[in-house]
Coordinates of C-alpha atoms and ligand atoms in Angstrom, one line a residue:
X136 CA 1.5 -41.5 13.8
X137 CA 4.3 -38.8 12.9
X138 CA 4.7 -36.4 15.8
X139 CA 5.7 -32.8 14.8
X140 CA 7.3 -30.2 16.6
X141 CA 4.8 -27.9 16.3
X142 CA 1.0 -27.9 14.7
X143 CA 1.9 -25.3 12.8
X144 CA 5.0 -23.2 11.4
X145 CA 4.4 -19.9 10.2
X146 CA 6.9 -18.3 7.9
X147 CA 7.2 -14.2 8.4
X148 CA 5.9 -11.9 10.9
X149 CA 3.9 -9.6 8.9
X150 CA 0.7 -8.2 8.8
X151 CA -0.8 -11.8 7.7
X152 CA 1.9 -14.2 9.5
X153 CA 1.1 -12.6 12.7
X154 CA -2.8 -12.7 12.4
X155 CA -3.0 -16.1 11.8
X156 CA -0.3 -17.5 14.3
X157 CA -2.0 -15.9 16.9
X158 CA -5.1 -16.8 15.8
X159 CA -3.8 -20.6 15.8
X160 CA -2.4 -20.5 18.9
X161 CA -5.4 -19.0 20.8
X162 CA -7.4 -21.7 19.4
X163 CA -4.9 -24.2 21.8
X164 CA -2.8 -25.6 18.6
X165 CA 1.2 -25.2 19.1
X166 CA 2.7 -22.6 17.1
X167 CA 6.0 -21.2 16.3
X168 CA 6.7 -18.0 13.7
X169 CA 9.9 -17.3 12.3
X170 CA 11.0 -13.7 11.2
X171 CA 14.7 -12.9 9.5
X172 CA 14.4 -9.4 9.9
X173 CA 11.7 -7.4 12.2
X174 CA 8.2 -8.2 13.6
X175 CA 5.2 -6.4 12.3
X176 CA 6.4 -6.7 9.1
X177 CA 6.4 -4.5 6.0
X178 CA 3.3 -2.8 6.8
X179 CA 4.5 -1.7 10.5
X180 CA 8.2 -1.7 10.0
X181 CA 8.7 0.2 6.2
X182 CA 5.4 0.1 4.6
X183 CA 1.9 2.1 5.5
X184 CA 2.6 3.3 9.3
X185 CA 5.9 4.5 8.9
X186 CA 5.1 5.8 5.1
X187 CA 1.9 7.7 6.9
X188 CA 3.8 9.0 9.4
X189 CA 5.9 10.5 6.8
X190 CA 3.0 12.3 4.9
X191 CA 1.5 13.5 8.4
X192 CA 5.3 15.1 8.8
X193 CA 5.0 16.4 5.4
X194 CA 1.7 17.6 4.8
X195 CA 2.2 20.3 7.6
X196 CA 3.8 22.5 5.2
X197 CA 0.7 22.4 3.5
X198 CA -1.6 23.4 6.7
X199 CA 0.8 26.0 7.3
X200 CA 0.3 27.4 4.0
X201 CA -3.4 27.3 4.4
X202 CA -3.3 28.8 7.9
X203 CA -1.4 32.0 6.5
X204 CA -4.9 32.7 4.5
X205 CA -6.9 32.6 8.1
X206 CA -3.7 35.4 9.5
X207 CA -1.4 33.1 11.1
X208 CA 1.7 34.2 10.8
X209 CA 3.9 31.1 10.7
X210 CA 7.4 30.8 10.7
X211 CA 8.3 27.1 10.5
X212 CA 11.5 24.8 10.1
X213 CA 11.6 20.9 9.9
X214 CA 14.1 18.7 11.5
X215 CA 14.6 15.8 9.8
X216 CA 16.8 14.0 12.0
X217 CA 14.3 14.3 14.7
X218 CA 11.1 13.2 12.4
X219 CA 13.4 10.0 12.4
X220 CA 14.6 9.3 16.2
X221 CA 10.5 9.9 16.7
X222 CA 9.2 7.8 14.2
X223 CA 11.6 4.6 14.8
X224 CA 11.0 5.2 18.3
X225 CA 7.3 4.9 17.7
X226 CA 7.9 2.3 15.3
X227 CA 9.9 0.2 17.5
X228 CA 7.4 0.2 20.1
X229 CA 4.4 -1.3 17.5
X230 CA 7.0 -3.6 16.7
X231 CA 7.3 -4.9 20.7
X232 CA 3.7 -4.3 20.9
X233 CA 3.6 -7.5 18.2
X234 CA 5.8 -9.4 19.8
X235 CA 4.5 -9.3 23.2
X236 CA 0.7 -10.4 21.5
X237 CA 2.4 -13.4 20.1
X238 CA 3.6 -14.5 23.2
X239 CA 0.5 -13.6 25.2
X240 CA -1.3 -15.9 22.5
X241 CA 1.6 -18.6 23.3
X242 CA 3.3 -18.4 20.2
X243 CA 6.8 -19.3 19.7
X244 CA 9.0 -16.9 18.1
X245 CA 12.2 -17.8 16.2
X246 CA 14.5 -15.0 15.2
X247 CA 15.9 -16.0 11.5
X248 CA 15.5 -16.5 7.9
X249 CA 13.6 -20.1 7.5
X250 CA 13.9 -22.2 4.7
X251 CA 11.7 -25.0 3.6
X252 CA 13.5 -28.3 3.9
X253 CA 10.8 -30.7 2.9
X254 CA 6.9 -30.7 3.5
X255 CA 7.3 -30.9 7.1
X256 CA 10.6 -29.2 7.8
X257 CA 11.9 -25.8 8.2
X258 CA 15.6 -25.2 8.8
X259 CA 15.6 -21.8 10.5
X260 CA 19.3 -19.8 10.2
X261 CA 19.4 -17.4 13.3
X262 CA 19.9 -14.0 12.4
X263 CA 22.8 -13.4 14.9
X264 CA 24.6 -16.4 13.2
X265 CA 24.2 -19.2 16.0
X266 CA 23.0 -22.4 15.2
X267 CA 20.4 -23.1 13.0
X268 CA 17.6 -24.9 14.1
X269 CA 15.4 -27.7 12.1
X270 CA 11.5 -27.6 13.1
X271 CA 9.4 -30.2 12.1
X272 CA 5.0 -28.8 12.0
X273 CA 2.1 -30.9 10.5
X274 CA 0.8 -27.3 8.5
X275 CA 2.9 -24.7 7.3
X276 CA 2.0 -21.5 6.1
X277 CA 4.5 -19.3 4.0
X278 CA 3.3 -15.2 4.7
X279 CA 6.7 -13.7 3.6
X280 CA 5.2 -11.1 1.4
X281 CA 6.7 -8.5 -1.2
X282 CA 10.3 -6.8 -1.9
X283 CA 11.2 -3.5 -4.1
X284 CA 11.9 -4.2 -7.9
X285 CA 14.3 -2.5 -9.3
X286 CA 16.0 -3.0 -13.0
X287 CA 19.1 -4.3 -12.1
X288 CA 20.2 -4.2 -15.9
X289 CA 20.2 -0.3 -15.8
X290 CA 23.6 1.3 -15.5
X291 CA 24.1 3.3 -12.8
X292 CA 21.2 1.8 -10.6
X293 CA 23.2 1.0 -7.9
X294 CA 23.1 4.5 -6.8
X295 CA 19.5 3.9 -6.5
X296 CA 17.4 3.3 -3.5
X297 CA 13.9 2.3 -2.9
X298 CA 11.1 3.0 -0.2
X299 CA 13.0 0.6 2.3
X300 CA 16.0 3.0 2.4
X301 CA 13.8 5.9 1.8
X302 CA 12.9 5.8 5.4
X303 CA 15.7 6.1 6.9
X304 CA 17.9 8.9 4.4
X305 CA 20.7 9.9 6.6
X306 CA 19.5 13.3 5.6
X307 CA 16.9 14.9 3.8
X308 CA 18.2 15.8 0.3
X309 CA 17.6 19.2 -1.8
X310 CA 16.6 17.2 -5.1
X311 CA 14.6 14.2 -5.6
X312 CA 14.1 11.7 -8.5
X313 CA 11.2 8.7 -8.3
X314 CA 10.7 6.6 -11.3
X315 CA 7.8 4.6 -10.9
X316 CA 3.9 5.4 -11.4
X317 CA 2.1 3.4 -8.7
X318 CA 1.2 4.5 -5.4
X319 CA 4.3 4.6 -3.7
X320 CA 6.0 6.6 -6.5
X321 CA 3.3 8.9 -6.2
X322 CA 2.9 9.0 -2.0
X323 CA 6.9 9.6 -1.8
X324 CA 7.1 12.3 -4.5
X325 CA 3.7 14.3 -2.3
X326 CA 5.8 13.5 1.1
X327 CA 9.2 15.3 -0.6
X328 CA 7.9 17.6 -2.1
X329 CA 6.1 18.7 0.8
X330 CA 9.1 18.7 2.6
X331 CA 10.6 21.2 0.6
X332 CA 12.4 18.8 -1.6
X333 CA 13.0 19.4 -5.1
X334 CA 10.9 16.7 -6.6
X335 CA 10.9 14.6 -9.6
X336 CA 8.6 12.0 -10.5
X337 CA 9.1 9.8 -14.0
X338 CA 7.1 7.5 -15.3
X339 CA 7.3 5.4 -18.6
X340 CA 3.5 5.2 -19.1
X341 CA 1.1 7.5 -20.1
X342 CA -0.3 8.4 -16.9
X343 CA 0.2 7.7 -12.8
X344 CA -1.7 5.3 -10.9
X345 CA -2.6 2.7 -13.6
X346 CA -6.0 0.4 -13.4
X347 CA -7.4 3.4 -11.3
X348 CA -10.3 5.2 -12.7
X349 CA -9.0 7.8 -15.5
X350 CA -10.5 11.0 -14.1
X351 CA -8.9 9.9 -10.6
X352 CA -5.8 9.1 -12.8
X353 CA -5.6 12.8 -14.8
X354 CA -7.2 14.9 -11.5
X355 CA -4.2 13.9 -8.9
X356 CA -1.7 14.4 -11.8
X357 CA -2.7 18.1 -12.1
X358 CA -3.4 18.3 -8.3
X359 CA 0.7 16.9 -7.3
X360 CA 2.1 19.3 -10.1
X361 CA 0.1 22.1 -8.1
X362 CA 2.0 21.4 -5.2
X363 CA 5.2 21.6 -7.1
X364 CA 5.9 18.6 -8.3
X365 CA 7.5 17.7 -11.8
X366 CA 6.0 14.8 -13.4
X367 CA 7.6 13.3 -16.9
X368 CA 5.3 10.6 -17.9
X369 CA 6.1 8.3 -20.9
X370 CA 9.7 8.6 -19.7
X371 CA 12.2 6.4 -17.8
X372 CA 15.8 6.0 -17.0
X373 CA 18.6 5.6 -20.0
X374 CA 21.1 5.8 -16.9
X375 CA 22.0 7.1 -14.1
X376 CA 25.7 8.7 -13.2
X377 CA 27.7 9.6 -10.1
X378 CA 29.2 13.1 -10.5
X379 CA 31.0 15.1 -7.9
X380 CA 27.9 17.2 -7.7
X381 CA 25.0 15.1 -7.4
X382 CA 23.4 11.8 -9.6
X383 CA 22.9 12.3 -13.0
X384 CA 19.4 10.9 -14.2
X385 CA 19.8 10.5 -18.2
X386 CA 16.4 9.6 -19.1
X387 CA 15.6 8.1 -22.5
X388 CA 13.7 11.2 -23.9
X389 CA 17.7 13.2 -24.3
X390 CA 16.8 15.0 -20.7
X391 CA 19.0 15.2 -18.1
X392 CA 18.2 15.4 -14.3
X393 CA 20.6 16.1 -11.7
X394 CA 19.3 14.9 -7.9
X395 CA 21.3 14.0 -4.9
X396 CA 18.9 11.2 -4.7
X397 CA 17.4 8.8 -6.9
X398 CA 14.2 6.3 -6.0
X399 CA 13.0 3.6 -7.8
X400 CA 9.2 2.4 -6.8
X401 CA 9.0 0.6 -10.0
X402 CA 7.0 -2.4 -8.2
X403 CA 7.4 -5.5 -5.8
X404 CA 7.8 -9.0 -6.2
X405 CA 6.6 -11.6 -4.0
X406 CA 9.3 -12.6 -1.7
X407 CA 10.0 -16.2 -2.3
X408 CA 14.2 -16.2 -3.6
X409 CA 15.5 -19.4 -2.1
X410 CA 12.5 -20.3 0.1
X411 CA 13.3 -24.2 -0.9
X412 CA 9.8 -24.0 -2.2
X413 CA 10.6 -26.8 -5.2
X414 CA 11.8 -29.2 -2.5
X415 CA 8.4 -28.9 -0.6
X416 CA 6.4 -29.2 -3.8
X417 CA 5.2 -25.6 -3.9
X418 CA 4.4 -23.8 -7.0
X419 CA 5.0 -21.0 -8.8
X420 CA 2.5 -18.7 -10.9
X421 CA 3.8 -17.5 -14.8
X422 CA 4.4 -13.9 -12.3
X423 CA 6.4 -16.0 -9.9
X424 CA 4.3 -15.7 -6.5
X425 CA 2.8 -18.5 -4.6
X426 CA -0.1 -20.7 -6.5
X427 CA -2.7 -20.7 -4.5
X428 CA -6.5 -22.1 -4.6
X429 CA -9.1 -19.8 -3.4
X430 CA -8.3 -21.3 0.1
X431 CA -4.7 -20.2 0.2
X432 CA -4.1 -23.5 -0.1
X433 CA -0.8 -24.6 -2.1
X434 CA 0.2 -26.9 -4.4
X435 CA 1.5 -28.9 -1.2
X436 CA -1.4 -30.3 0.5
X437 CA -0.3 -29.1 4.1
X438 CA 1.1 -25.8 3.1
X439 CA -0.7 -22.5 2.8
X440 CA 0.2 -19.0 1.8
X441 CA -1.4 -15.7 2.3
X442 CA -0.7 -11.9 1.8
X443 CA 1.9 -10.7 -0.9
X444 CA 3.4 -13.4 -1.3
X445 CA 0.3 -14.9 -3.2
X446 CA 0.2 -11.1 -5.2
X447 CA -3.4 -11.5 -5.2
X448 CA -4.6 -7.9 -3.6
X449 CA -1.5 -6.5 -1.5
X450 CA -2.6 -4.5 1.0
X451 CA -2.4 -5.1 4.8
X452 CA -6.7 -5.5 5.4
X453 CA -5.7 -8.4 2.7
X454 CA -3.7 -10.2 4.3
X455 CA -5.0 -10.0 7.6
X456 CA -8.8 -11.3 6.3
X457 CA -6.8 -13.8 3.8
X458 CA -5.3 -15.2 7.9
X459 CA -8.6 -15.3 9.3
X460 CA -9.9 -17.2 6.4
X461 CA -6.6 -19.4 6.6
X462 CA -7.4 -20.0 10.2
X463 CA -11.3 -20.4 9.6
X464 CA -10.9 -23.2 7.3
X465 CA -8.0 -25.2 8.5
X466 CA -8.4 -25.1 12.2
X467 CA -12.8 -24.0 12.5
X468 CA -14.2 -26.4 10.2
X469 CA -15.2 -23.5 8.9
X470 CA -14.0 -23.2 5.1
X471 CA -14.1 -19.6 4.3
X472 CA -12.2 -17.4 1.3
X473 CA -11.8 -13.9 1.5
X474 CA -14.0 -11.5 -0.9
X475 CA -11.9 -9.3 -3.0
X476 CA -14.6 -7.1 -4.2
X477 CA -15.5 -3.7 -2.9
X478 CA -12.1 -3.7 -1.4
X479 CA -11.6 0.1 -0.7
X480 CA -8.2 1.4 -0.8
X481 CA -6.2 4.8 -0.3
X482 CA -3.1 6.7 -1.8
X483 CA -1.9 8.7 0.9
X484 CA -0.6 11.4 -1.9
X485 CA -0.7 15.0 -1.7
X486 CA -4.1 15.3 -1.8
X487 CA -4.7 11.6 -1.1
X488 CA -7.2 9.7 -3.1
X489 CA -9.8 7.2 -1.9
X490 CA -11.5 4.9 -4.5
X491 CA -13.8 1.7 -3.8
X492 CA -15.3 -0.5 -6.3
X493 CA -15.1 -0.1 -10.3
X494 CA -14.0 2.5 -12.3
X495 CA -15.8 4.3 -15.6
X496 CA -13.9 2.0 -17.7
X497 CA -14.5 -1.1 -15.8
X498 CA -18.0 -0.4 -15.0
X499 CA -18.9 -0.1 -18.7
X500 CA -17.1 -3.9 -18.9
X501 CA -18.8 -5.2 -16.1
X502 CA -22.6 -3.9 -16.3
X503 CA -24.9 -5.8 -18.5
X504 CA -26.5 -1.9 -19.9
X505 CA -25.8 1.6 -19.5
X506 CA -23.5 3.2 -16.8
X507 CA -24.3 6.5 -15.2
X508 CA -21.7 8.9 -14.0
X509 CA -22.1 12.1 -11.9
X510 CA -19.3 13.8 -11.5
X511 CA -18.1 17.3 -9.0
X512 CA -14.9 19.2 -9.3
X513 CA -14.9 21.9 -6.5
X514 CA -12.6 24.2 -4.3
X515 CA -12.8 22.7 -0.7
X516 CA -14.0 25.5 1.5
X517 CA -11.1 25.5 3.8
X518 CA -8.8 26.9 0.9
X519 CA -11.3 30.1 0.2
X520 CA -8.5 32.4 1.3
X521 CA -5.8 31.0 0.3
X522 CA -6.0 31.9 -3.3
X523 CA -5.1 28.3 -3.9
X524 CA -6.6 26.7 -7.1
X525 CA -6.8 23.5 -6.0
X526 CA -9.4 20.9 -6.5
X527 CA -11.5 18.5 -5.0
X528 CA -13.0 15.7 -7.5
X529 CA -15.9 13.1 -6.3
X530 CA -17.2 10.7 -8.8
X531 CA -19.8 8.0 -8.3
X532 CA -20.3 5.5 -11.2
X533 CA -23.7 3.8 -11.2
X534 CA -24.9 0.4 -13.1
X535 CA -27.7 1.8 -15.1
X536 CA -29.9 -1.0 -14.6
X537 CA -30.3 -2.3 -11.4
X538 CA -29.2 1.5 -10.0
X539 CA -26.4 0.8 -7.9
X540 CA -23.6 2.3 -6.9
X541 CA -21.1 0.3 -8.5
X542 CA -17.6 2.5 -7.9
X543 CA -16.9 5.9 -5.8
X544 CA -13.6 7.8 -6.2
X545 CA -12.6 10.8 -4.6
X546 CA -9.1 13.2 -4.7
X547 CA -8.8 15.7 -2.0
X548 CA -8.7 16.3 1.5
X549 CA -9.6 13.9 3.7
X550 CA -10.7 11.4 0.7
X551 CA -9.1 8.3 2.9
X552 CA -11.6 8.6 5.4
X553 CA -14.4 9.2 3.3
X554 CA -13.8 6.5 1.3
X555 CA -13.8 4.2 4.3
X556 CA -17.3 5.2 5.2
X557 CA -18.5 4.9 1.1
X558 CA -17.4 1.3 1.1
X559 CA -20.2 -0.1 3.5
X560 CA -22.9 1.6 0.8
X561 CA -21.1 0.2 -2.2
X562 CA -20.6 -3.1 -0.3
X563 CA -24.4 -3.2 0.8
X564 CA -25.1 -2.3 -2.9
X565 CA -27.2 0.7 -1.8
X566 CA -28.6 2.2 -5.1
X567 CA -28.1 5.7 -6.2
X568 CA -31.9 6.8 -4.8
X569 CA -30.4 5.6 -1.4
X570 CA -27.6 7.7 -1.4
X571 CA -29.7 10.5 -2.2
X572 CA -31.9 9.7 0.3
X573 CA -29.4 10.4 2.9
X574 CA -29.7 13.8 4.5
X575 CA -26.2 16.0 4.1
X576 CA -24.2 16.6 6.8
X577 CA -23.1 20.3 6.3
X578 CA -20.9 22.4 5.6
X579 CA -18.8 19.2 4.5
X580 CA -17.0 18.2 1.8
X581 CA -18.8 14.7 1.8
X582 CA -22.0 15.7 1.8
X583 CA -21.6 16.2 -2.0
X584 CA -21.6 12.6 -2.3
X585 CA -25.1 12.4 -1.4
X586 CA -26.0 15.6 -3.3
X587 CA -24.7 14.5 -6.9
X588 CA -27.7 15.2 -8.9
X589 CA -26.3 16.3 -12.9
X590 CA -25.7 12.9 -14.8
X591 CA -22.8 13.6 -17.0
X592 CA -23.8 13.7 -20.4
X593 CA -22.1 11.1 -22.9
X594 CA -20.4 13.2 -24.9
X595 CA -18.8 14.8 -21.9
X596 CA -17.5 11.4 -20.6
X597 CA -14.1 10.4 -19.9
X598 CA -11.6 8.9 -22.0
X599 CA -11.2 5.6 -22.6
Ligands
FAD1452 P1 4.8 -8.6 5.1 O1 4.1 -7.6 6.0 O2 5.7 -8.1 4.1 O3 5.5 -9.6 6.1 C1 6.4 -10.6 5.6 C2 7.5 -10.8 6.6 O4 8.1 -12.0 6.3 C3 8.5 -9.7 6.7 O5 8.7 -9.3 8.0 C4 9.8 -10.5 6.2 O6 11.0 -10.0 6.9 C5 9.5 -11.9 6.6 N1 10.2 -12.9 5.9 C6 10.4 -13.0 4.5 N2 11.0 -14.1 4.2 C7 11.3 -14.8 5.4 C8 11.9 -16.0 5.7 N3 12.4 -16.8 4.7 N4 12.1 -16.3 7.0 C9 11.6 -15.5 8.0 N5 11.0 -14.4 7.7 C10 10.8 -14.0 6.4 N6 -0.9 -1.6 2.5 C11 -2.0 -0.9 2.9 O7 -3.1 -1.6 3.1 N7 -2.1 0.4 3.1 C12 -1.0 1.2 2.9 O8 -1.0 2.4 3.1 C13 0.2 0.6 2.5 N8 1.4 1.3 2.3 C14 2.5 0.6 1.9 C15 3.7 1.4 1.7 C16 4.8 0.8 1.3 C17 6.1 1.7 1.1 C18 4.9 -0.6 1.1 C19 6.1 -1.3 0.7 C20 3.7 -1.4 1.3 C21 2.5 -0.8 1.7 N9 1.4 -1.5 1.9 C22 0.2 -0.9 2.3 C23 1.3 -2.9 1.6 C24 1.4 -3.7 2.9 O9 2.5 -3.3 3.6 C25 1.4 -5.2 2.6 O10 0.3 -5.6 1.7 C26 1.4 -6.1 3.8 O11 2.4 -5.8 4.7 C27 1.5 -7.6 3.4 O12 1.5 -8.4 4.5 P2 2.2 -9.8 4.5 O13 1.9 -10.5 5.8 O14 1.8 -10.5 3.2 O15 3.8 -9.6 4.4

């Protein structure tokens, strides 16, 4: 019988890598995890905590705004360069925080880049260039996740950053330029802008925060302009140029944008670039990201792979269930596969946006009949005396037949948290009466969700 180092290798130490070494290792099997670059990951080290950090920083501006209504007098300044030492420092001590749990758990943890040498064997290149090290396991599962896109054809894109640079700006510019539509485009632009910074977002198609529903999609566009943001949509880069002032954006429409800094959140790719994947028999999808069954299993028979780097649904809750099913199945007997519906997820944007289930469009796709759709656009009571005109939208979509709530979608204050709550209804598959049979909590803005009475009228529906 081959004897292996270790039962199992685990490749990256992010939010899915982590989950399901330790989860390994408590179970009594001997595991090692390697990570090139920090532990914790994107999500922990330049993803969602440090990213909502950011937008907690930012969003004060906001609050301070509102409070002058209510007679505060408020006379405010931001430090940048303390936001940072404060964040990192809070970020680095997650980061140990993950590191001590995988050795409480008895994992091994190998500082480096690891490579896949065969089915068995990883070659693991330390990252402060010692020796590398050749580990042999029985099971080996690849969680290496996602890195920034940019188009590296474009001229001038060199002077370009993304979010992983965006994080640590040496200082905070005066004028801002983020191409990209999705929801980091959008949560950067809300966290500049709210920092006073003169903000720019461009995006080639027609509208921001494409495959979410349309009213979601057109609401949150109106609301981020509100707050001063200016969005060019249909739009993107012809080039961008160094001057002695500034970057010049030349975008494809004739206009030209001067910033001091230019951000591309045009997408992410799985992270797989010279993984040695061929050499362990590991496929690729058409899109590049690790083939995977429904398992996580790969097309090696003792490799798995979980999180981004399968591009499946990336978000950290993902790849953390995606590791406990991982672990279920391989290790409990247990075969189990994670249940991408009724996923709910949030854009942190300014006003964030919390959606669960289907939208209009895909509702009306999906459900065998009609498709019921109560709508509420309305000031949130906090802004009364601000003179602010901003907006709060709710939306619940309902499959006319059977009566359930199908979708909810919400843009305004607090919508994150709501829509947290809404997912264990739309999970249940509680049915519109059962909403409404819940008794309001008031004055709240959520209590409208159990309160939506007018069915919108089809001819009043939205596009699409
Ligand atoms: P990761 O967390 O990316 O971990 C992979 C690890 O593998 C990394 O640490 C990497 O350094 C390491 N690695 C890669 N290759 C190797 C190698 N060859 N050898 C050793 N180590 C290697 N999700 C949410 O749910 N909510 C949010 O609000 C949210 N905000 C985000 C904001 C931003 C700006 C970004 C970029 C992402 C955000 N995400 C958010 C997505 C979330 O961060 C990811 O879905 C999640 O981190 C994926 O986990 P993972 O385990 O697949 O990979």
């Amino acid at each position: 019988m081959t004897t292996y180092d270790y039962d199992l290798f685990v490749i990256g130490a992010g939010s899915g890598g982590v989950r399901a070494a330790r989860l390994t290792a408590l179970g009594g099997k001997r595991v090692a995890i390697a990570e090139e670059f920090r532990v914790g990951g994107t999500c922990v080290i330049r993803g969602c905590v440090p990213k909502k950090f950011m937008v907690m920083a930012s969003d004060f501006s906001h609050q301070f705004h509102t409070a002058e209504g209510y007679g505060w007098t408020i006379d405010a300044a931001f430090d940048w360069p303390k936001f940072l030492q404060v964040k990192d420092v809070e970020i680095a001590r997650l980061s140990g925080i993950y590191v001590a749990n995988l050795g409480k758990a008895g994992v091994d943890l190998v500082h480096g880049r690891a490579v896949l040498k065969d089915a068995h064997t990883v070659e693991v290149t330390h990252r402060d260039g010692g020796e590398s090290q050749t580990i042999t396991a029985e099971k080996i599962l690849i969680a290496t996740g996602g890195r920034p896109w940019m188009p590296t054809d474009l001229a001038g894109v060199e002077h370009a950053i993304t979010s992983e640079e965006a994080f640590h700006l040496p200082e905070l510019p005066k004028r801002i330029l983020i191409a990209g539509g999705g929801y980091i485009a959008v949560e950067f632009a809300g966290i500049f802008a709210g920092l006073g910074v003169e903000t720019t977002l461009i995006y080639r198609g027609p509208n921001i925060l494409r495959g979410f529903d349309d009213d979601v999609r057109a609401h949150l566009a109106g609301e981020i302009e509100k707050r001063g943001i200016k969005v060019i949509l249909g739009c993107q880069h012809a080039s961008i140029e160094k001057t002695a002032t500034g970057l010049v954006n030349k975008l494809e429409n004739g206009m030209e944008i001067e910033t001091d800094v230019v951000m591309f959140a045009t997408g992410r790719v799985p992270h797989v670039k010279d993984l040695g994947l061929e050499t362990a028999g590991v496929a690729l999808t058409d899109k590049g990201a690790i083939q995977v069954d429904t398992l996580s299993r790969t097309t090696a028979e003792n490799i798995w792979a979980i999180g981004d780097v399968t591009d499946r649904m990336n978000l950290t809750p993902v790849a953390i269930r995606e590791a406990v099913a991982f672990h279920e199945t391989v290790y409990r007997n247990n075969p189990q596969h994670f249940d991408y519906e009724g996923v709910a997820t949030a854009v942190f944007s300014q006003p964030p946006v919390g959606t669960v289930g289907l939208s209009e469009n895909e509702a009306r796709h999906a459900c065998p009949g009609a498709v019921d759709v109560y709508v509420s656009r309305f000031r949130p009571m906090k802004y009364a005396f601000t003179g602010s005109d901003e907006r709060m939208l709710m939306k619940l979509v309902v499959d006319g037949e059977s009566q359930k709530v199908v979708g909810v979608h919400i843009v305004g204050p607090e919508a994150p948290e709501m829509i947290q709550l809404a997912a264990i209804a739309v999970k249940a598959g509680l049915t519109k009466a059962q909403w409404d049979a819940t008794c309001a909590v008031h004055p709240t803005m959520a209590e409208e969700l159990v309160t939506l009475k007018d069915k919108q009228q089809p001819g009043n529906m939205s596009a699409g």
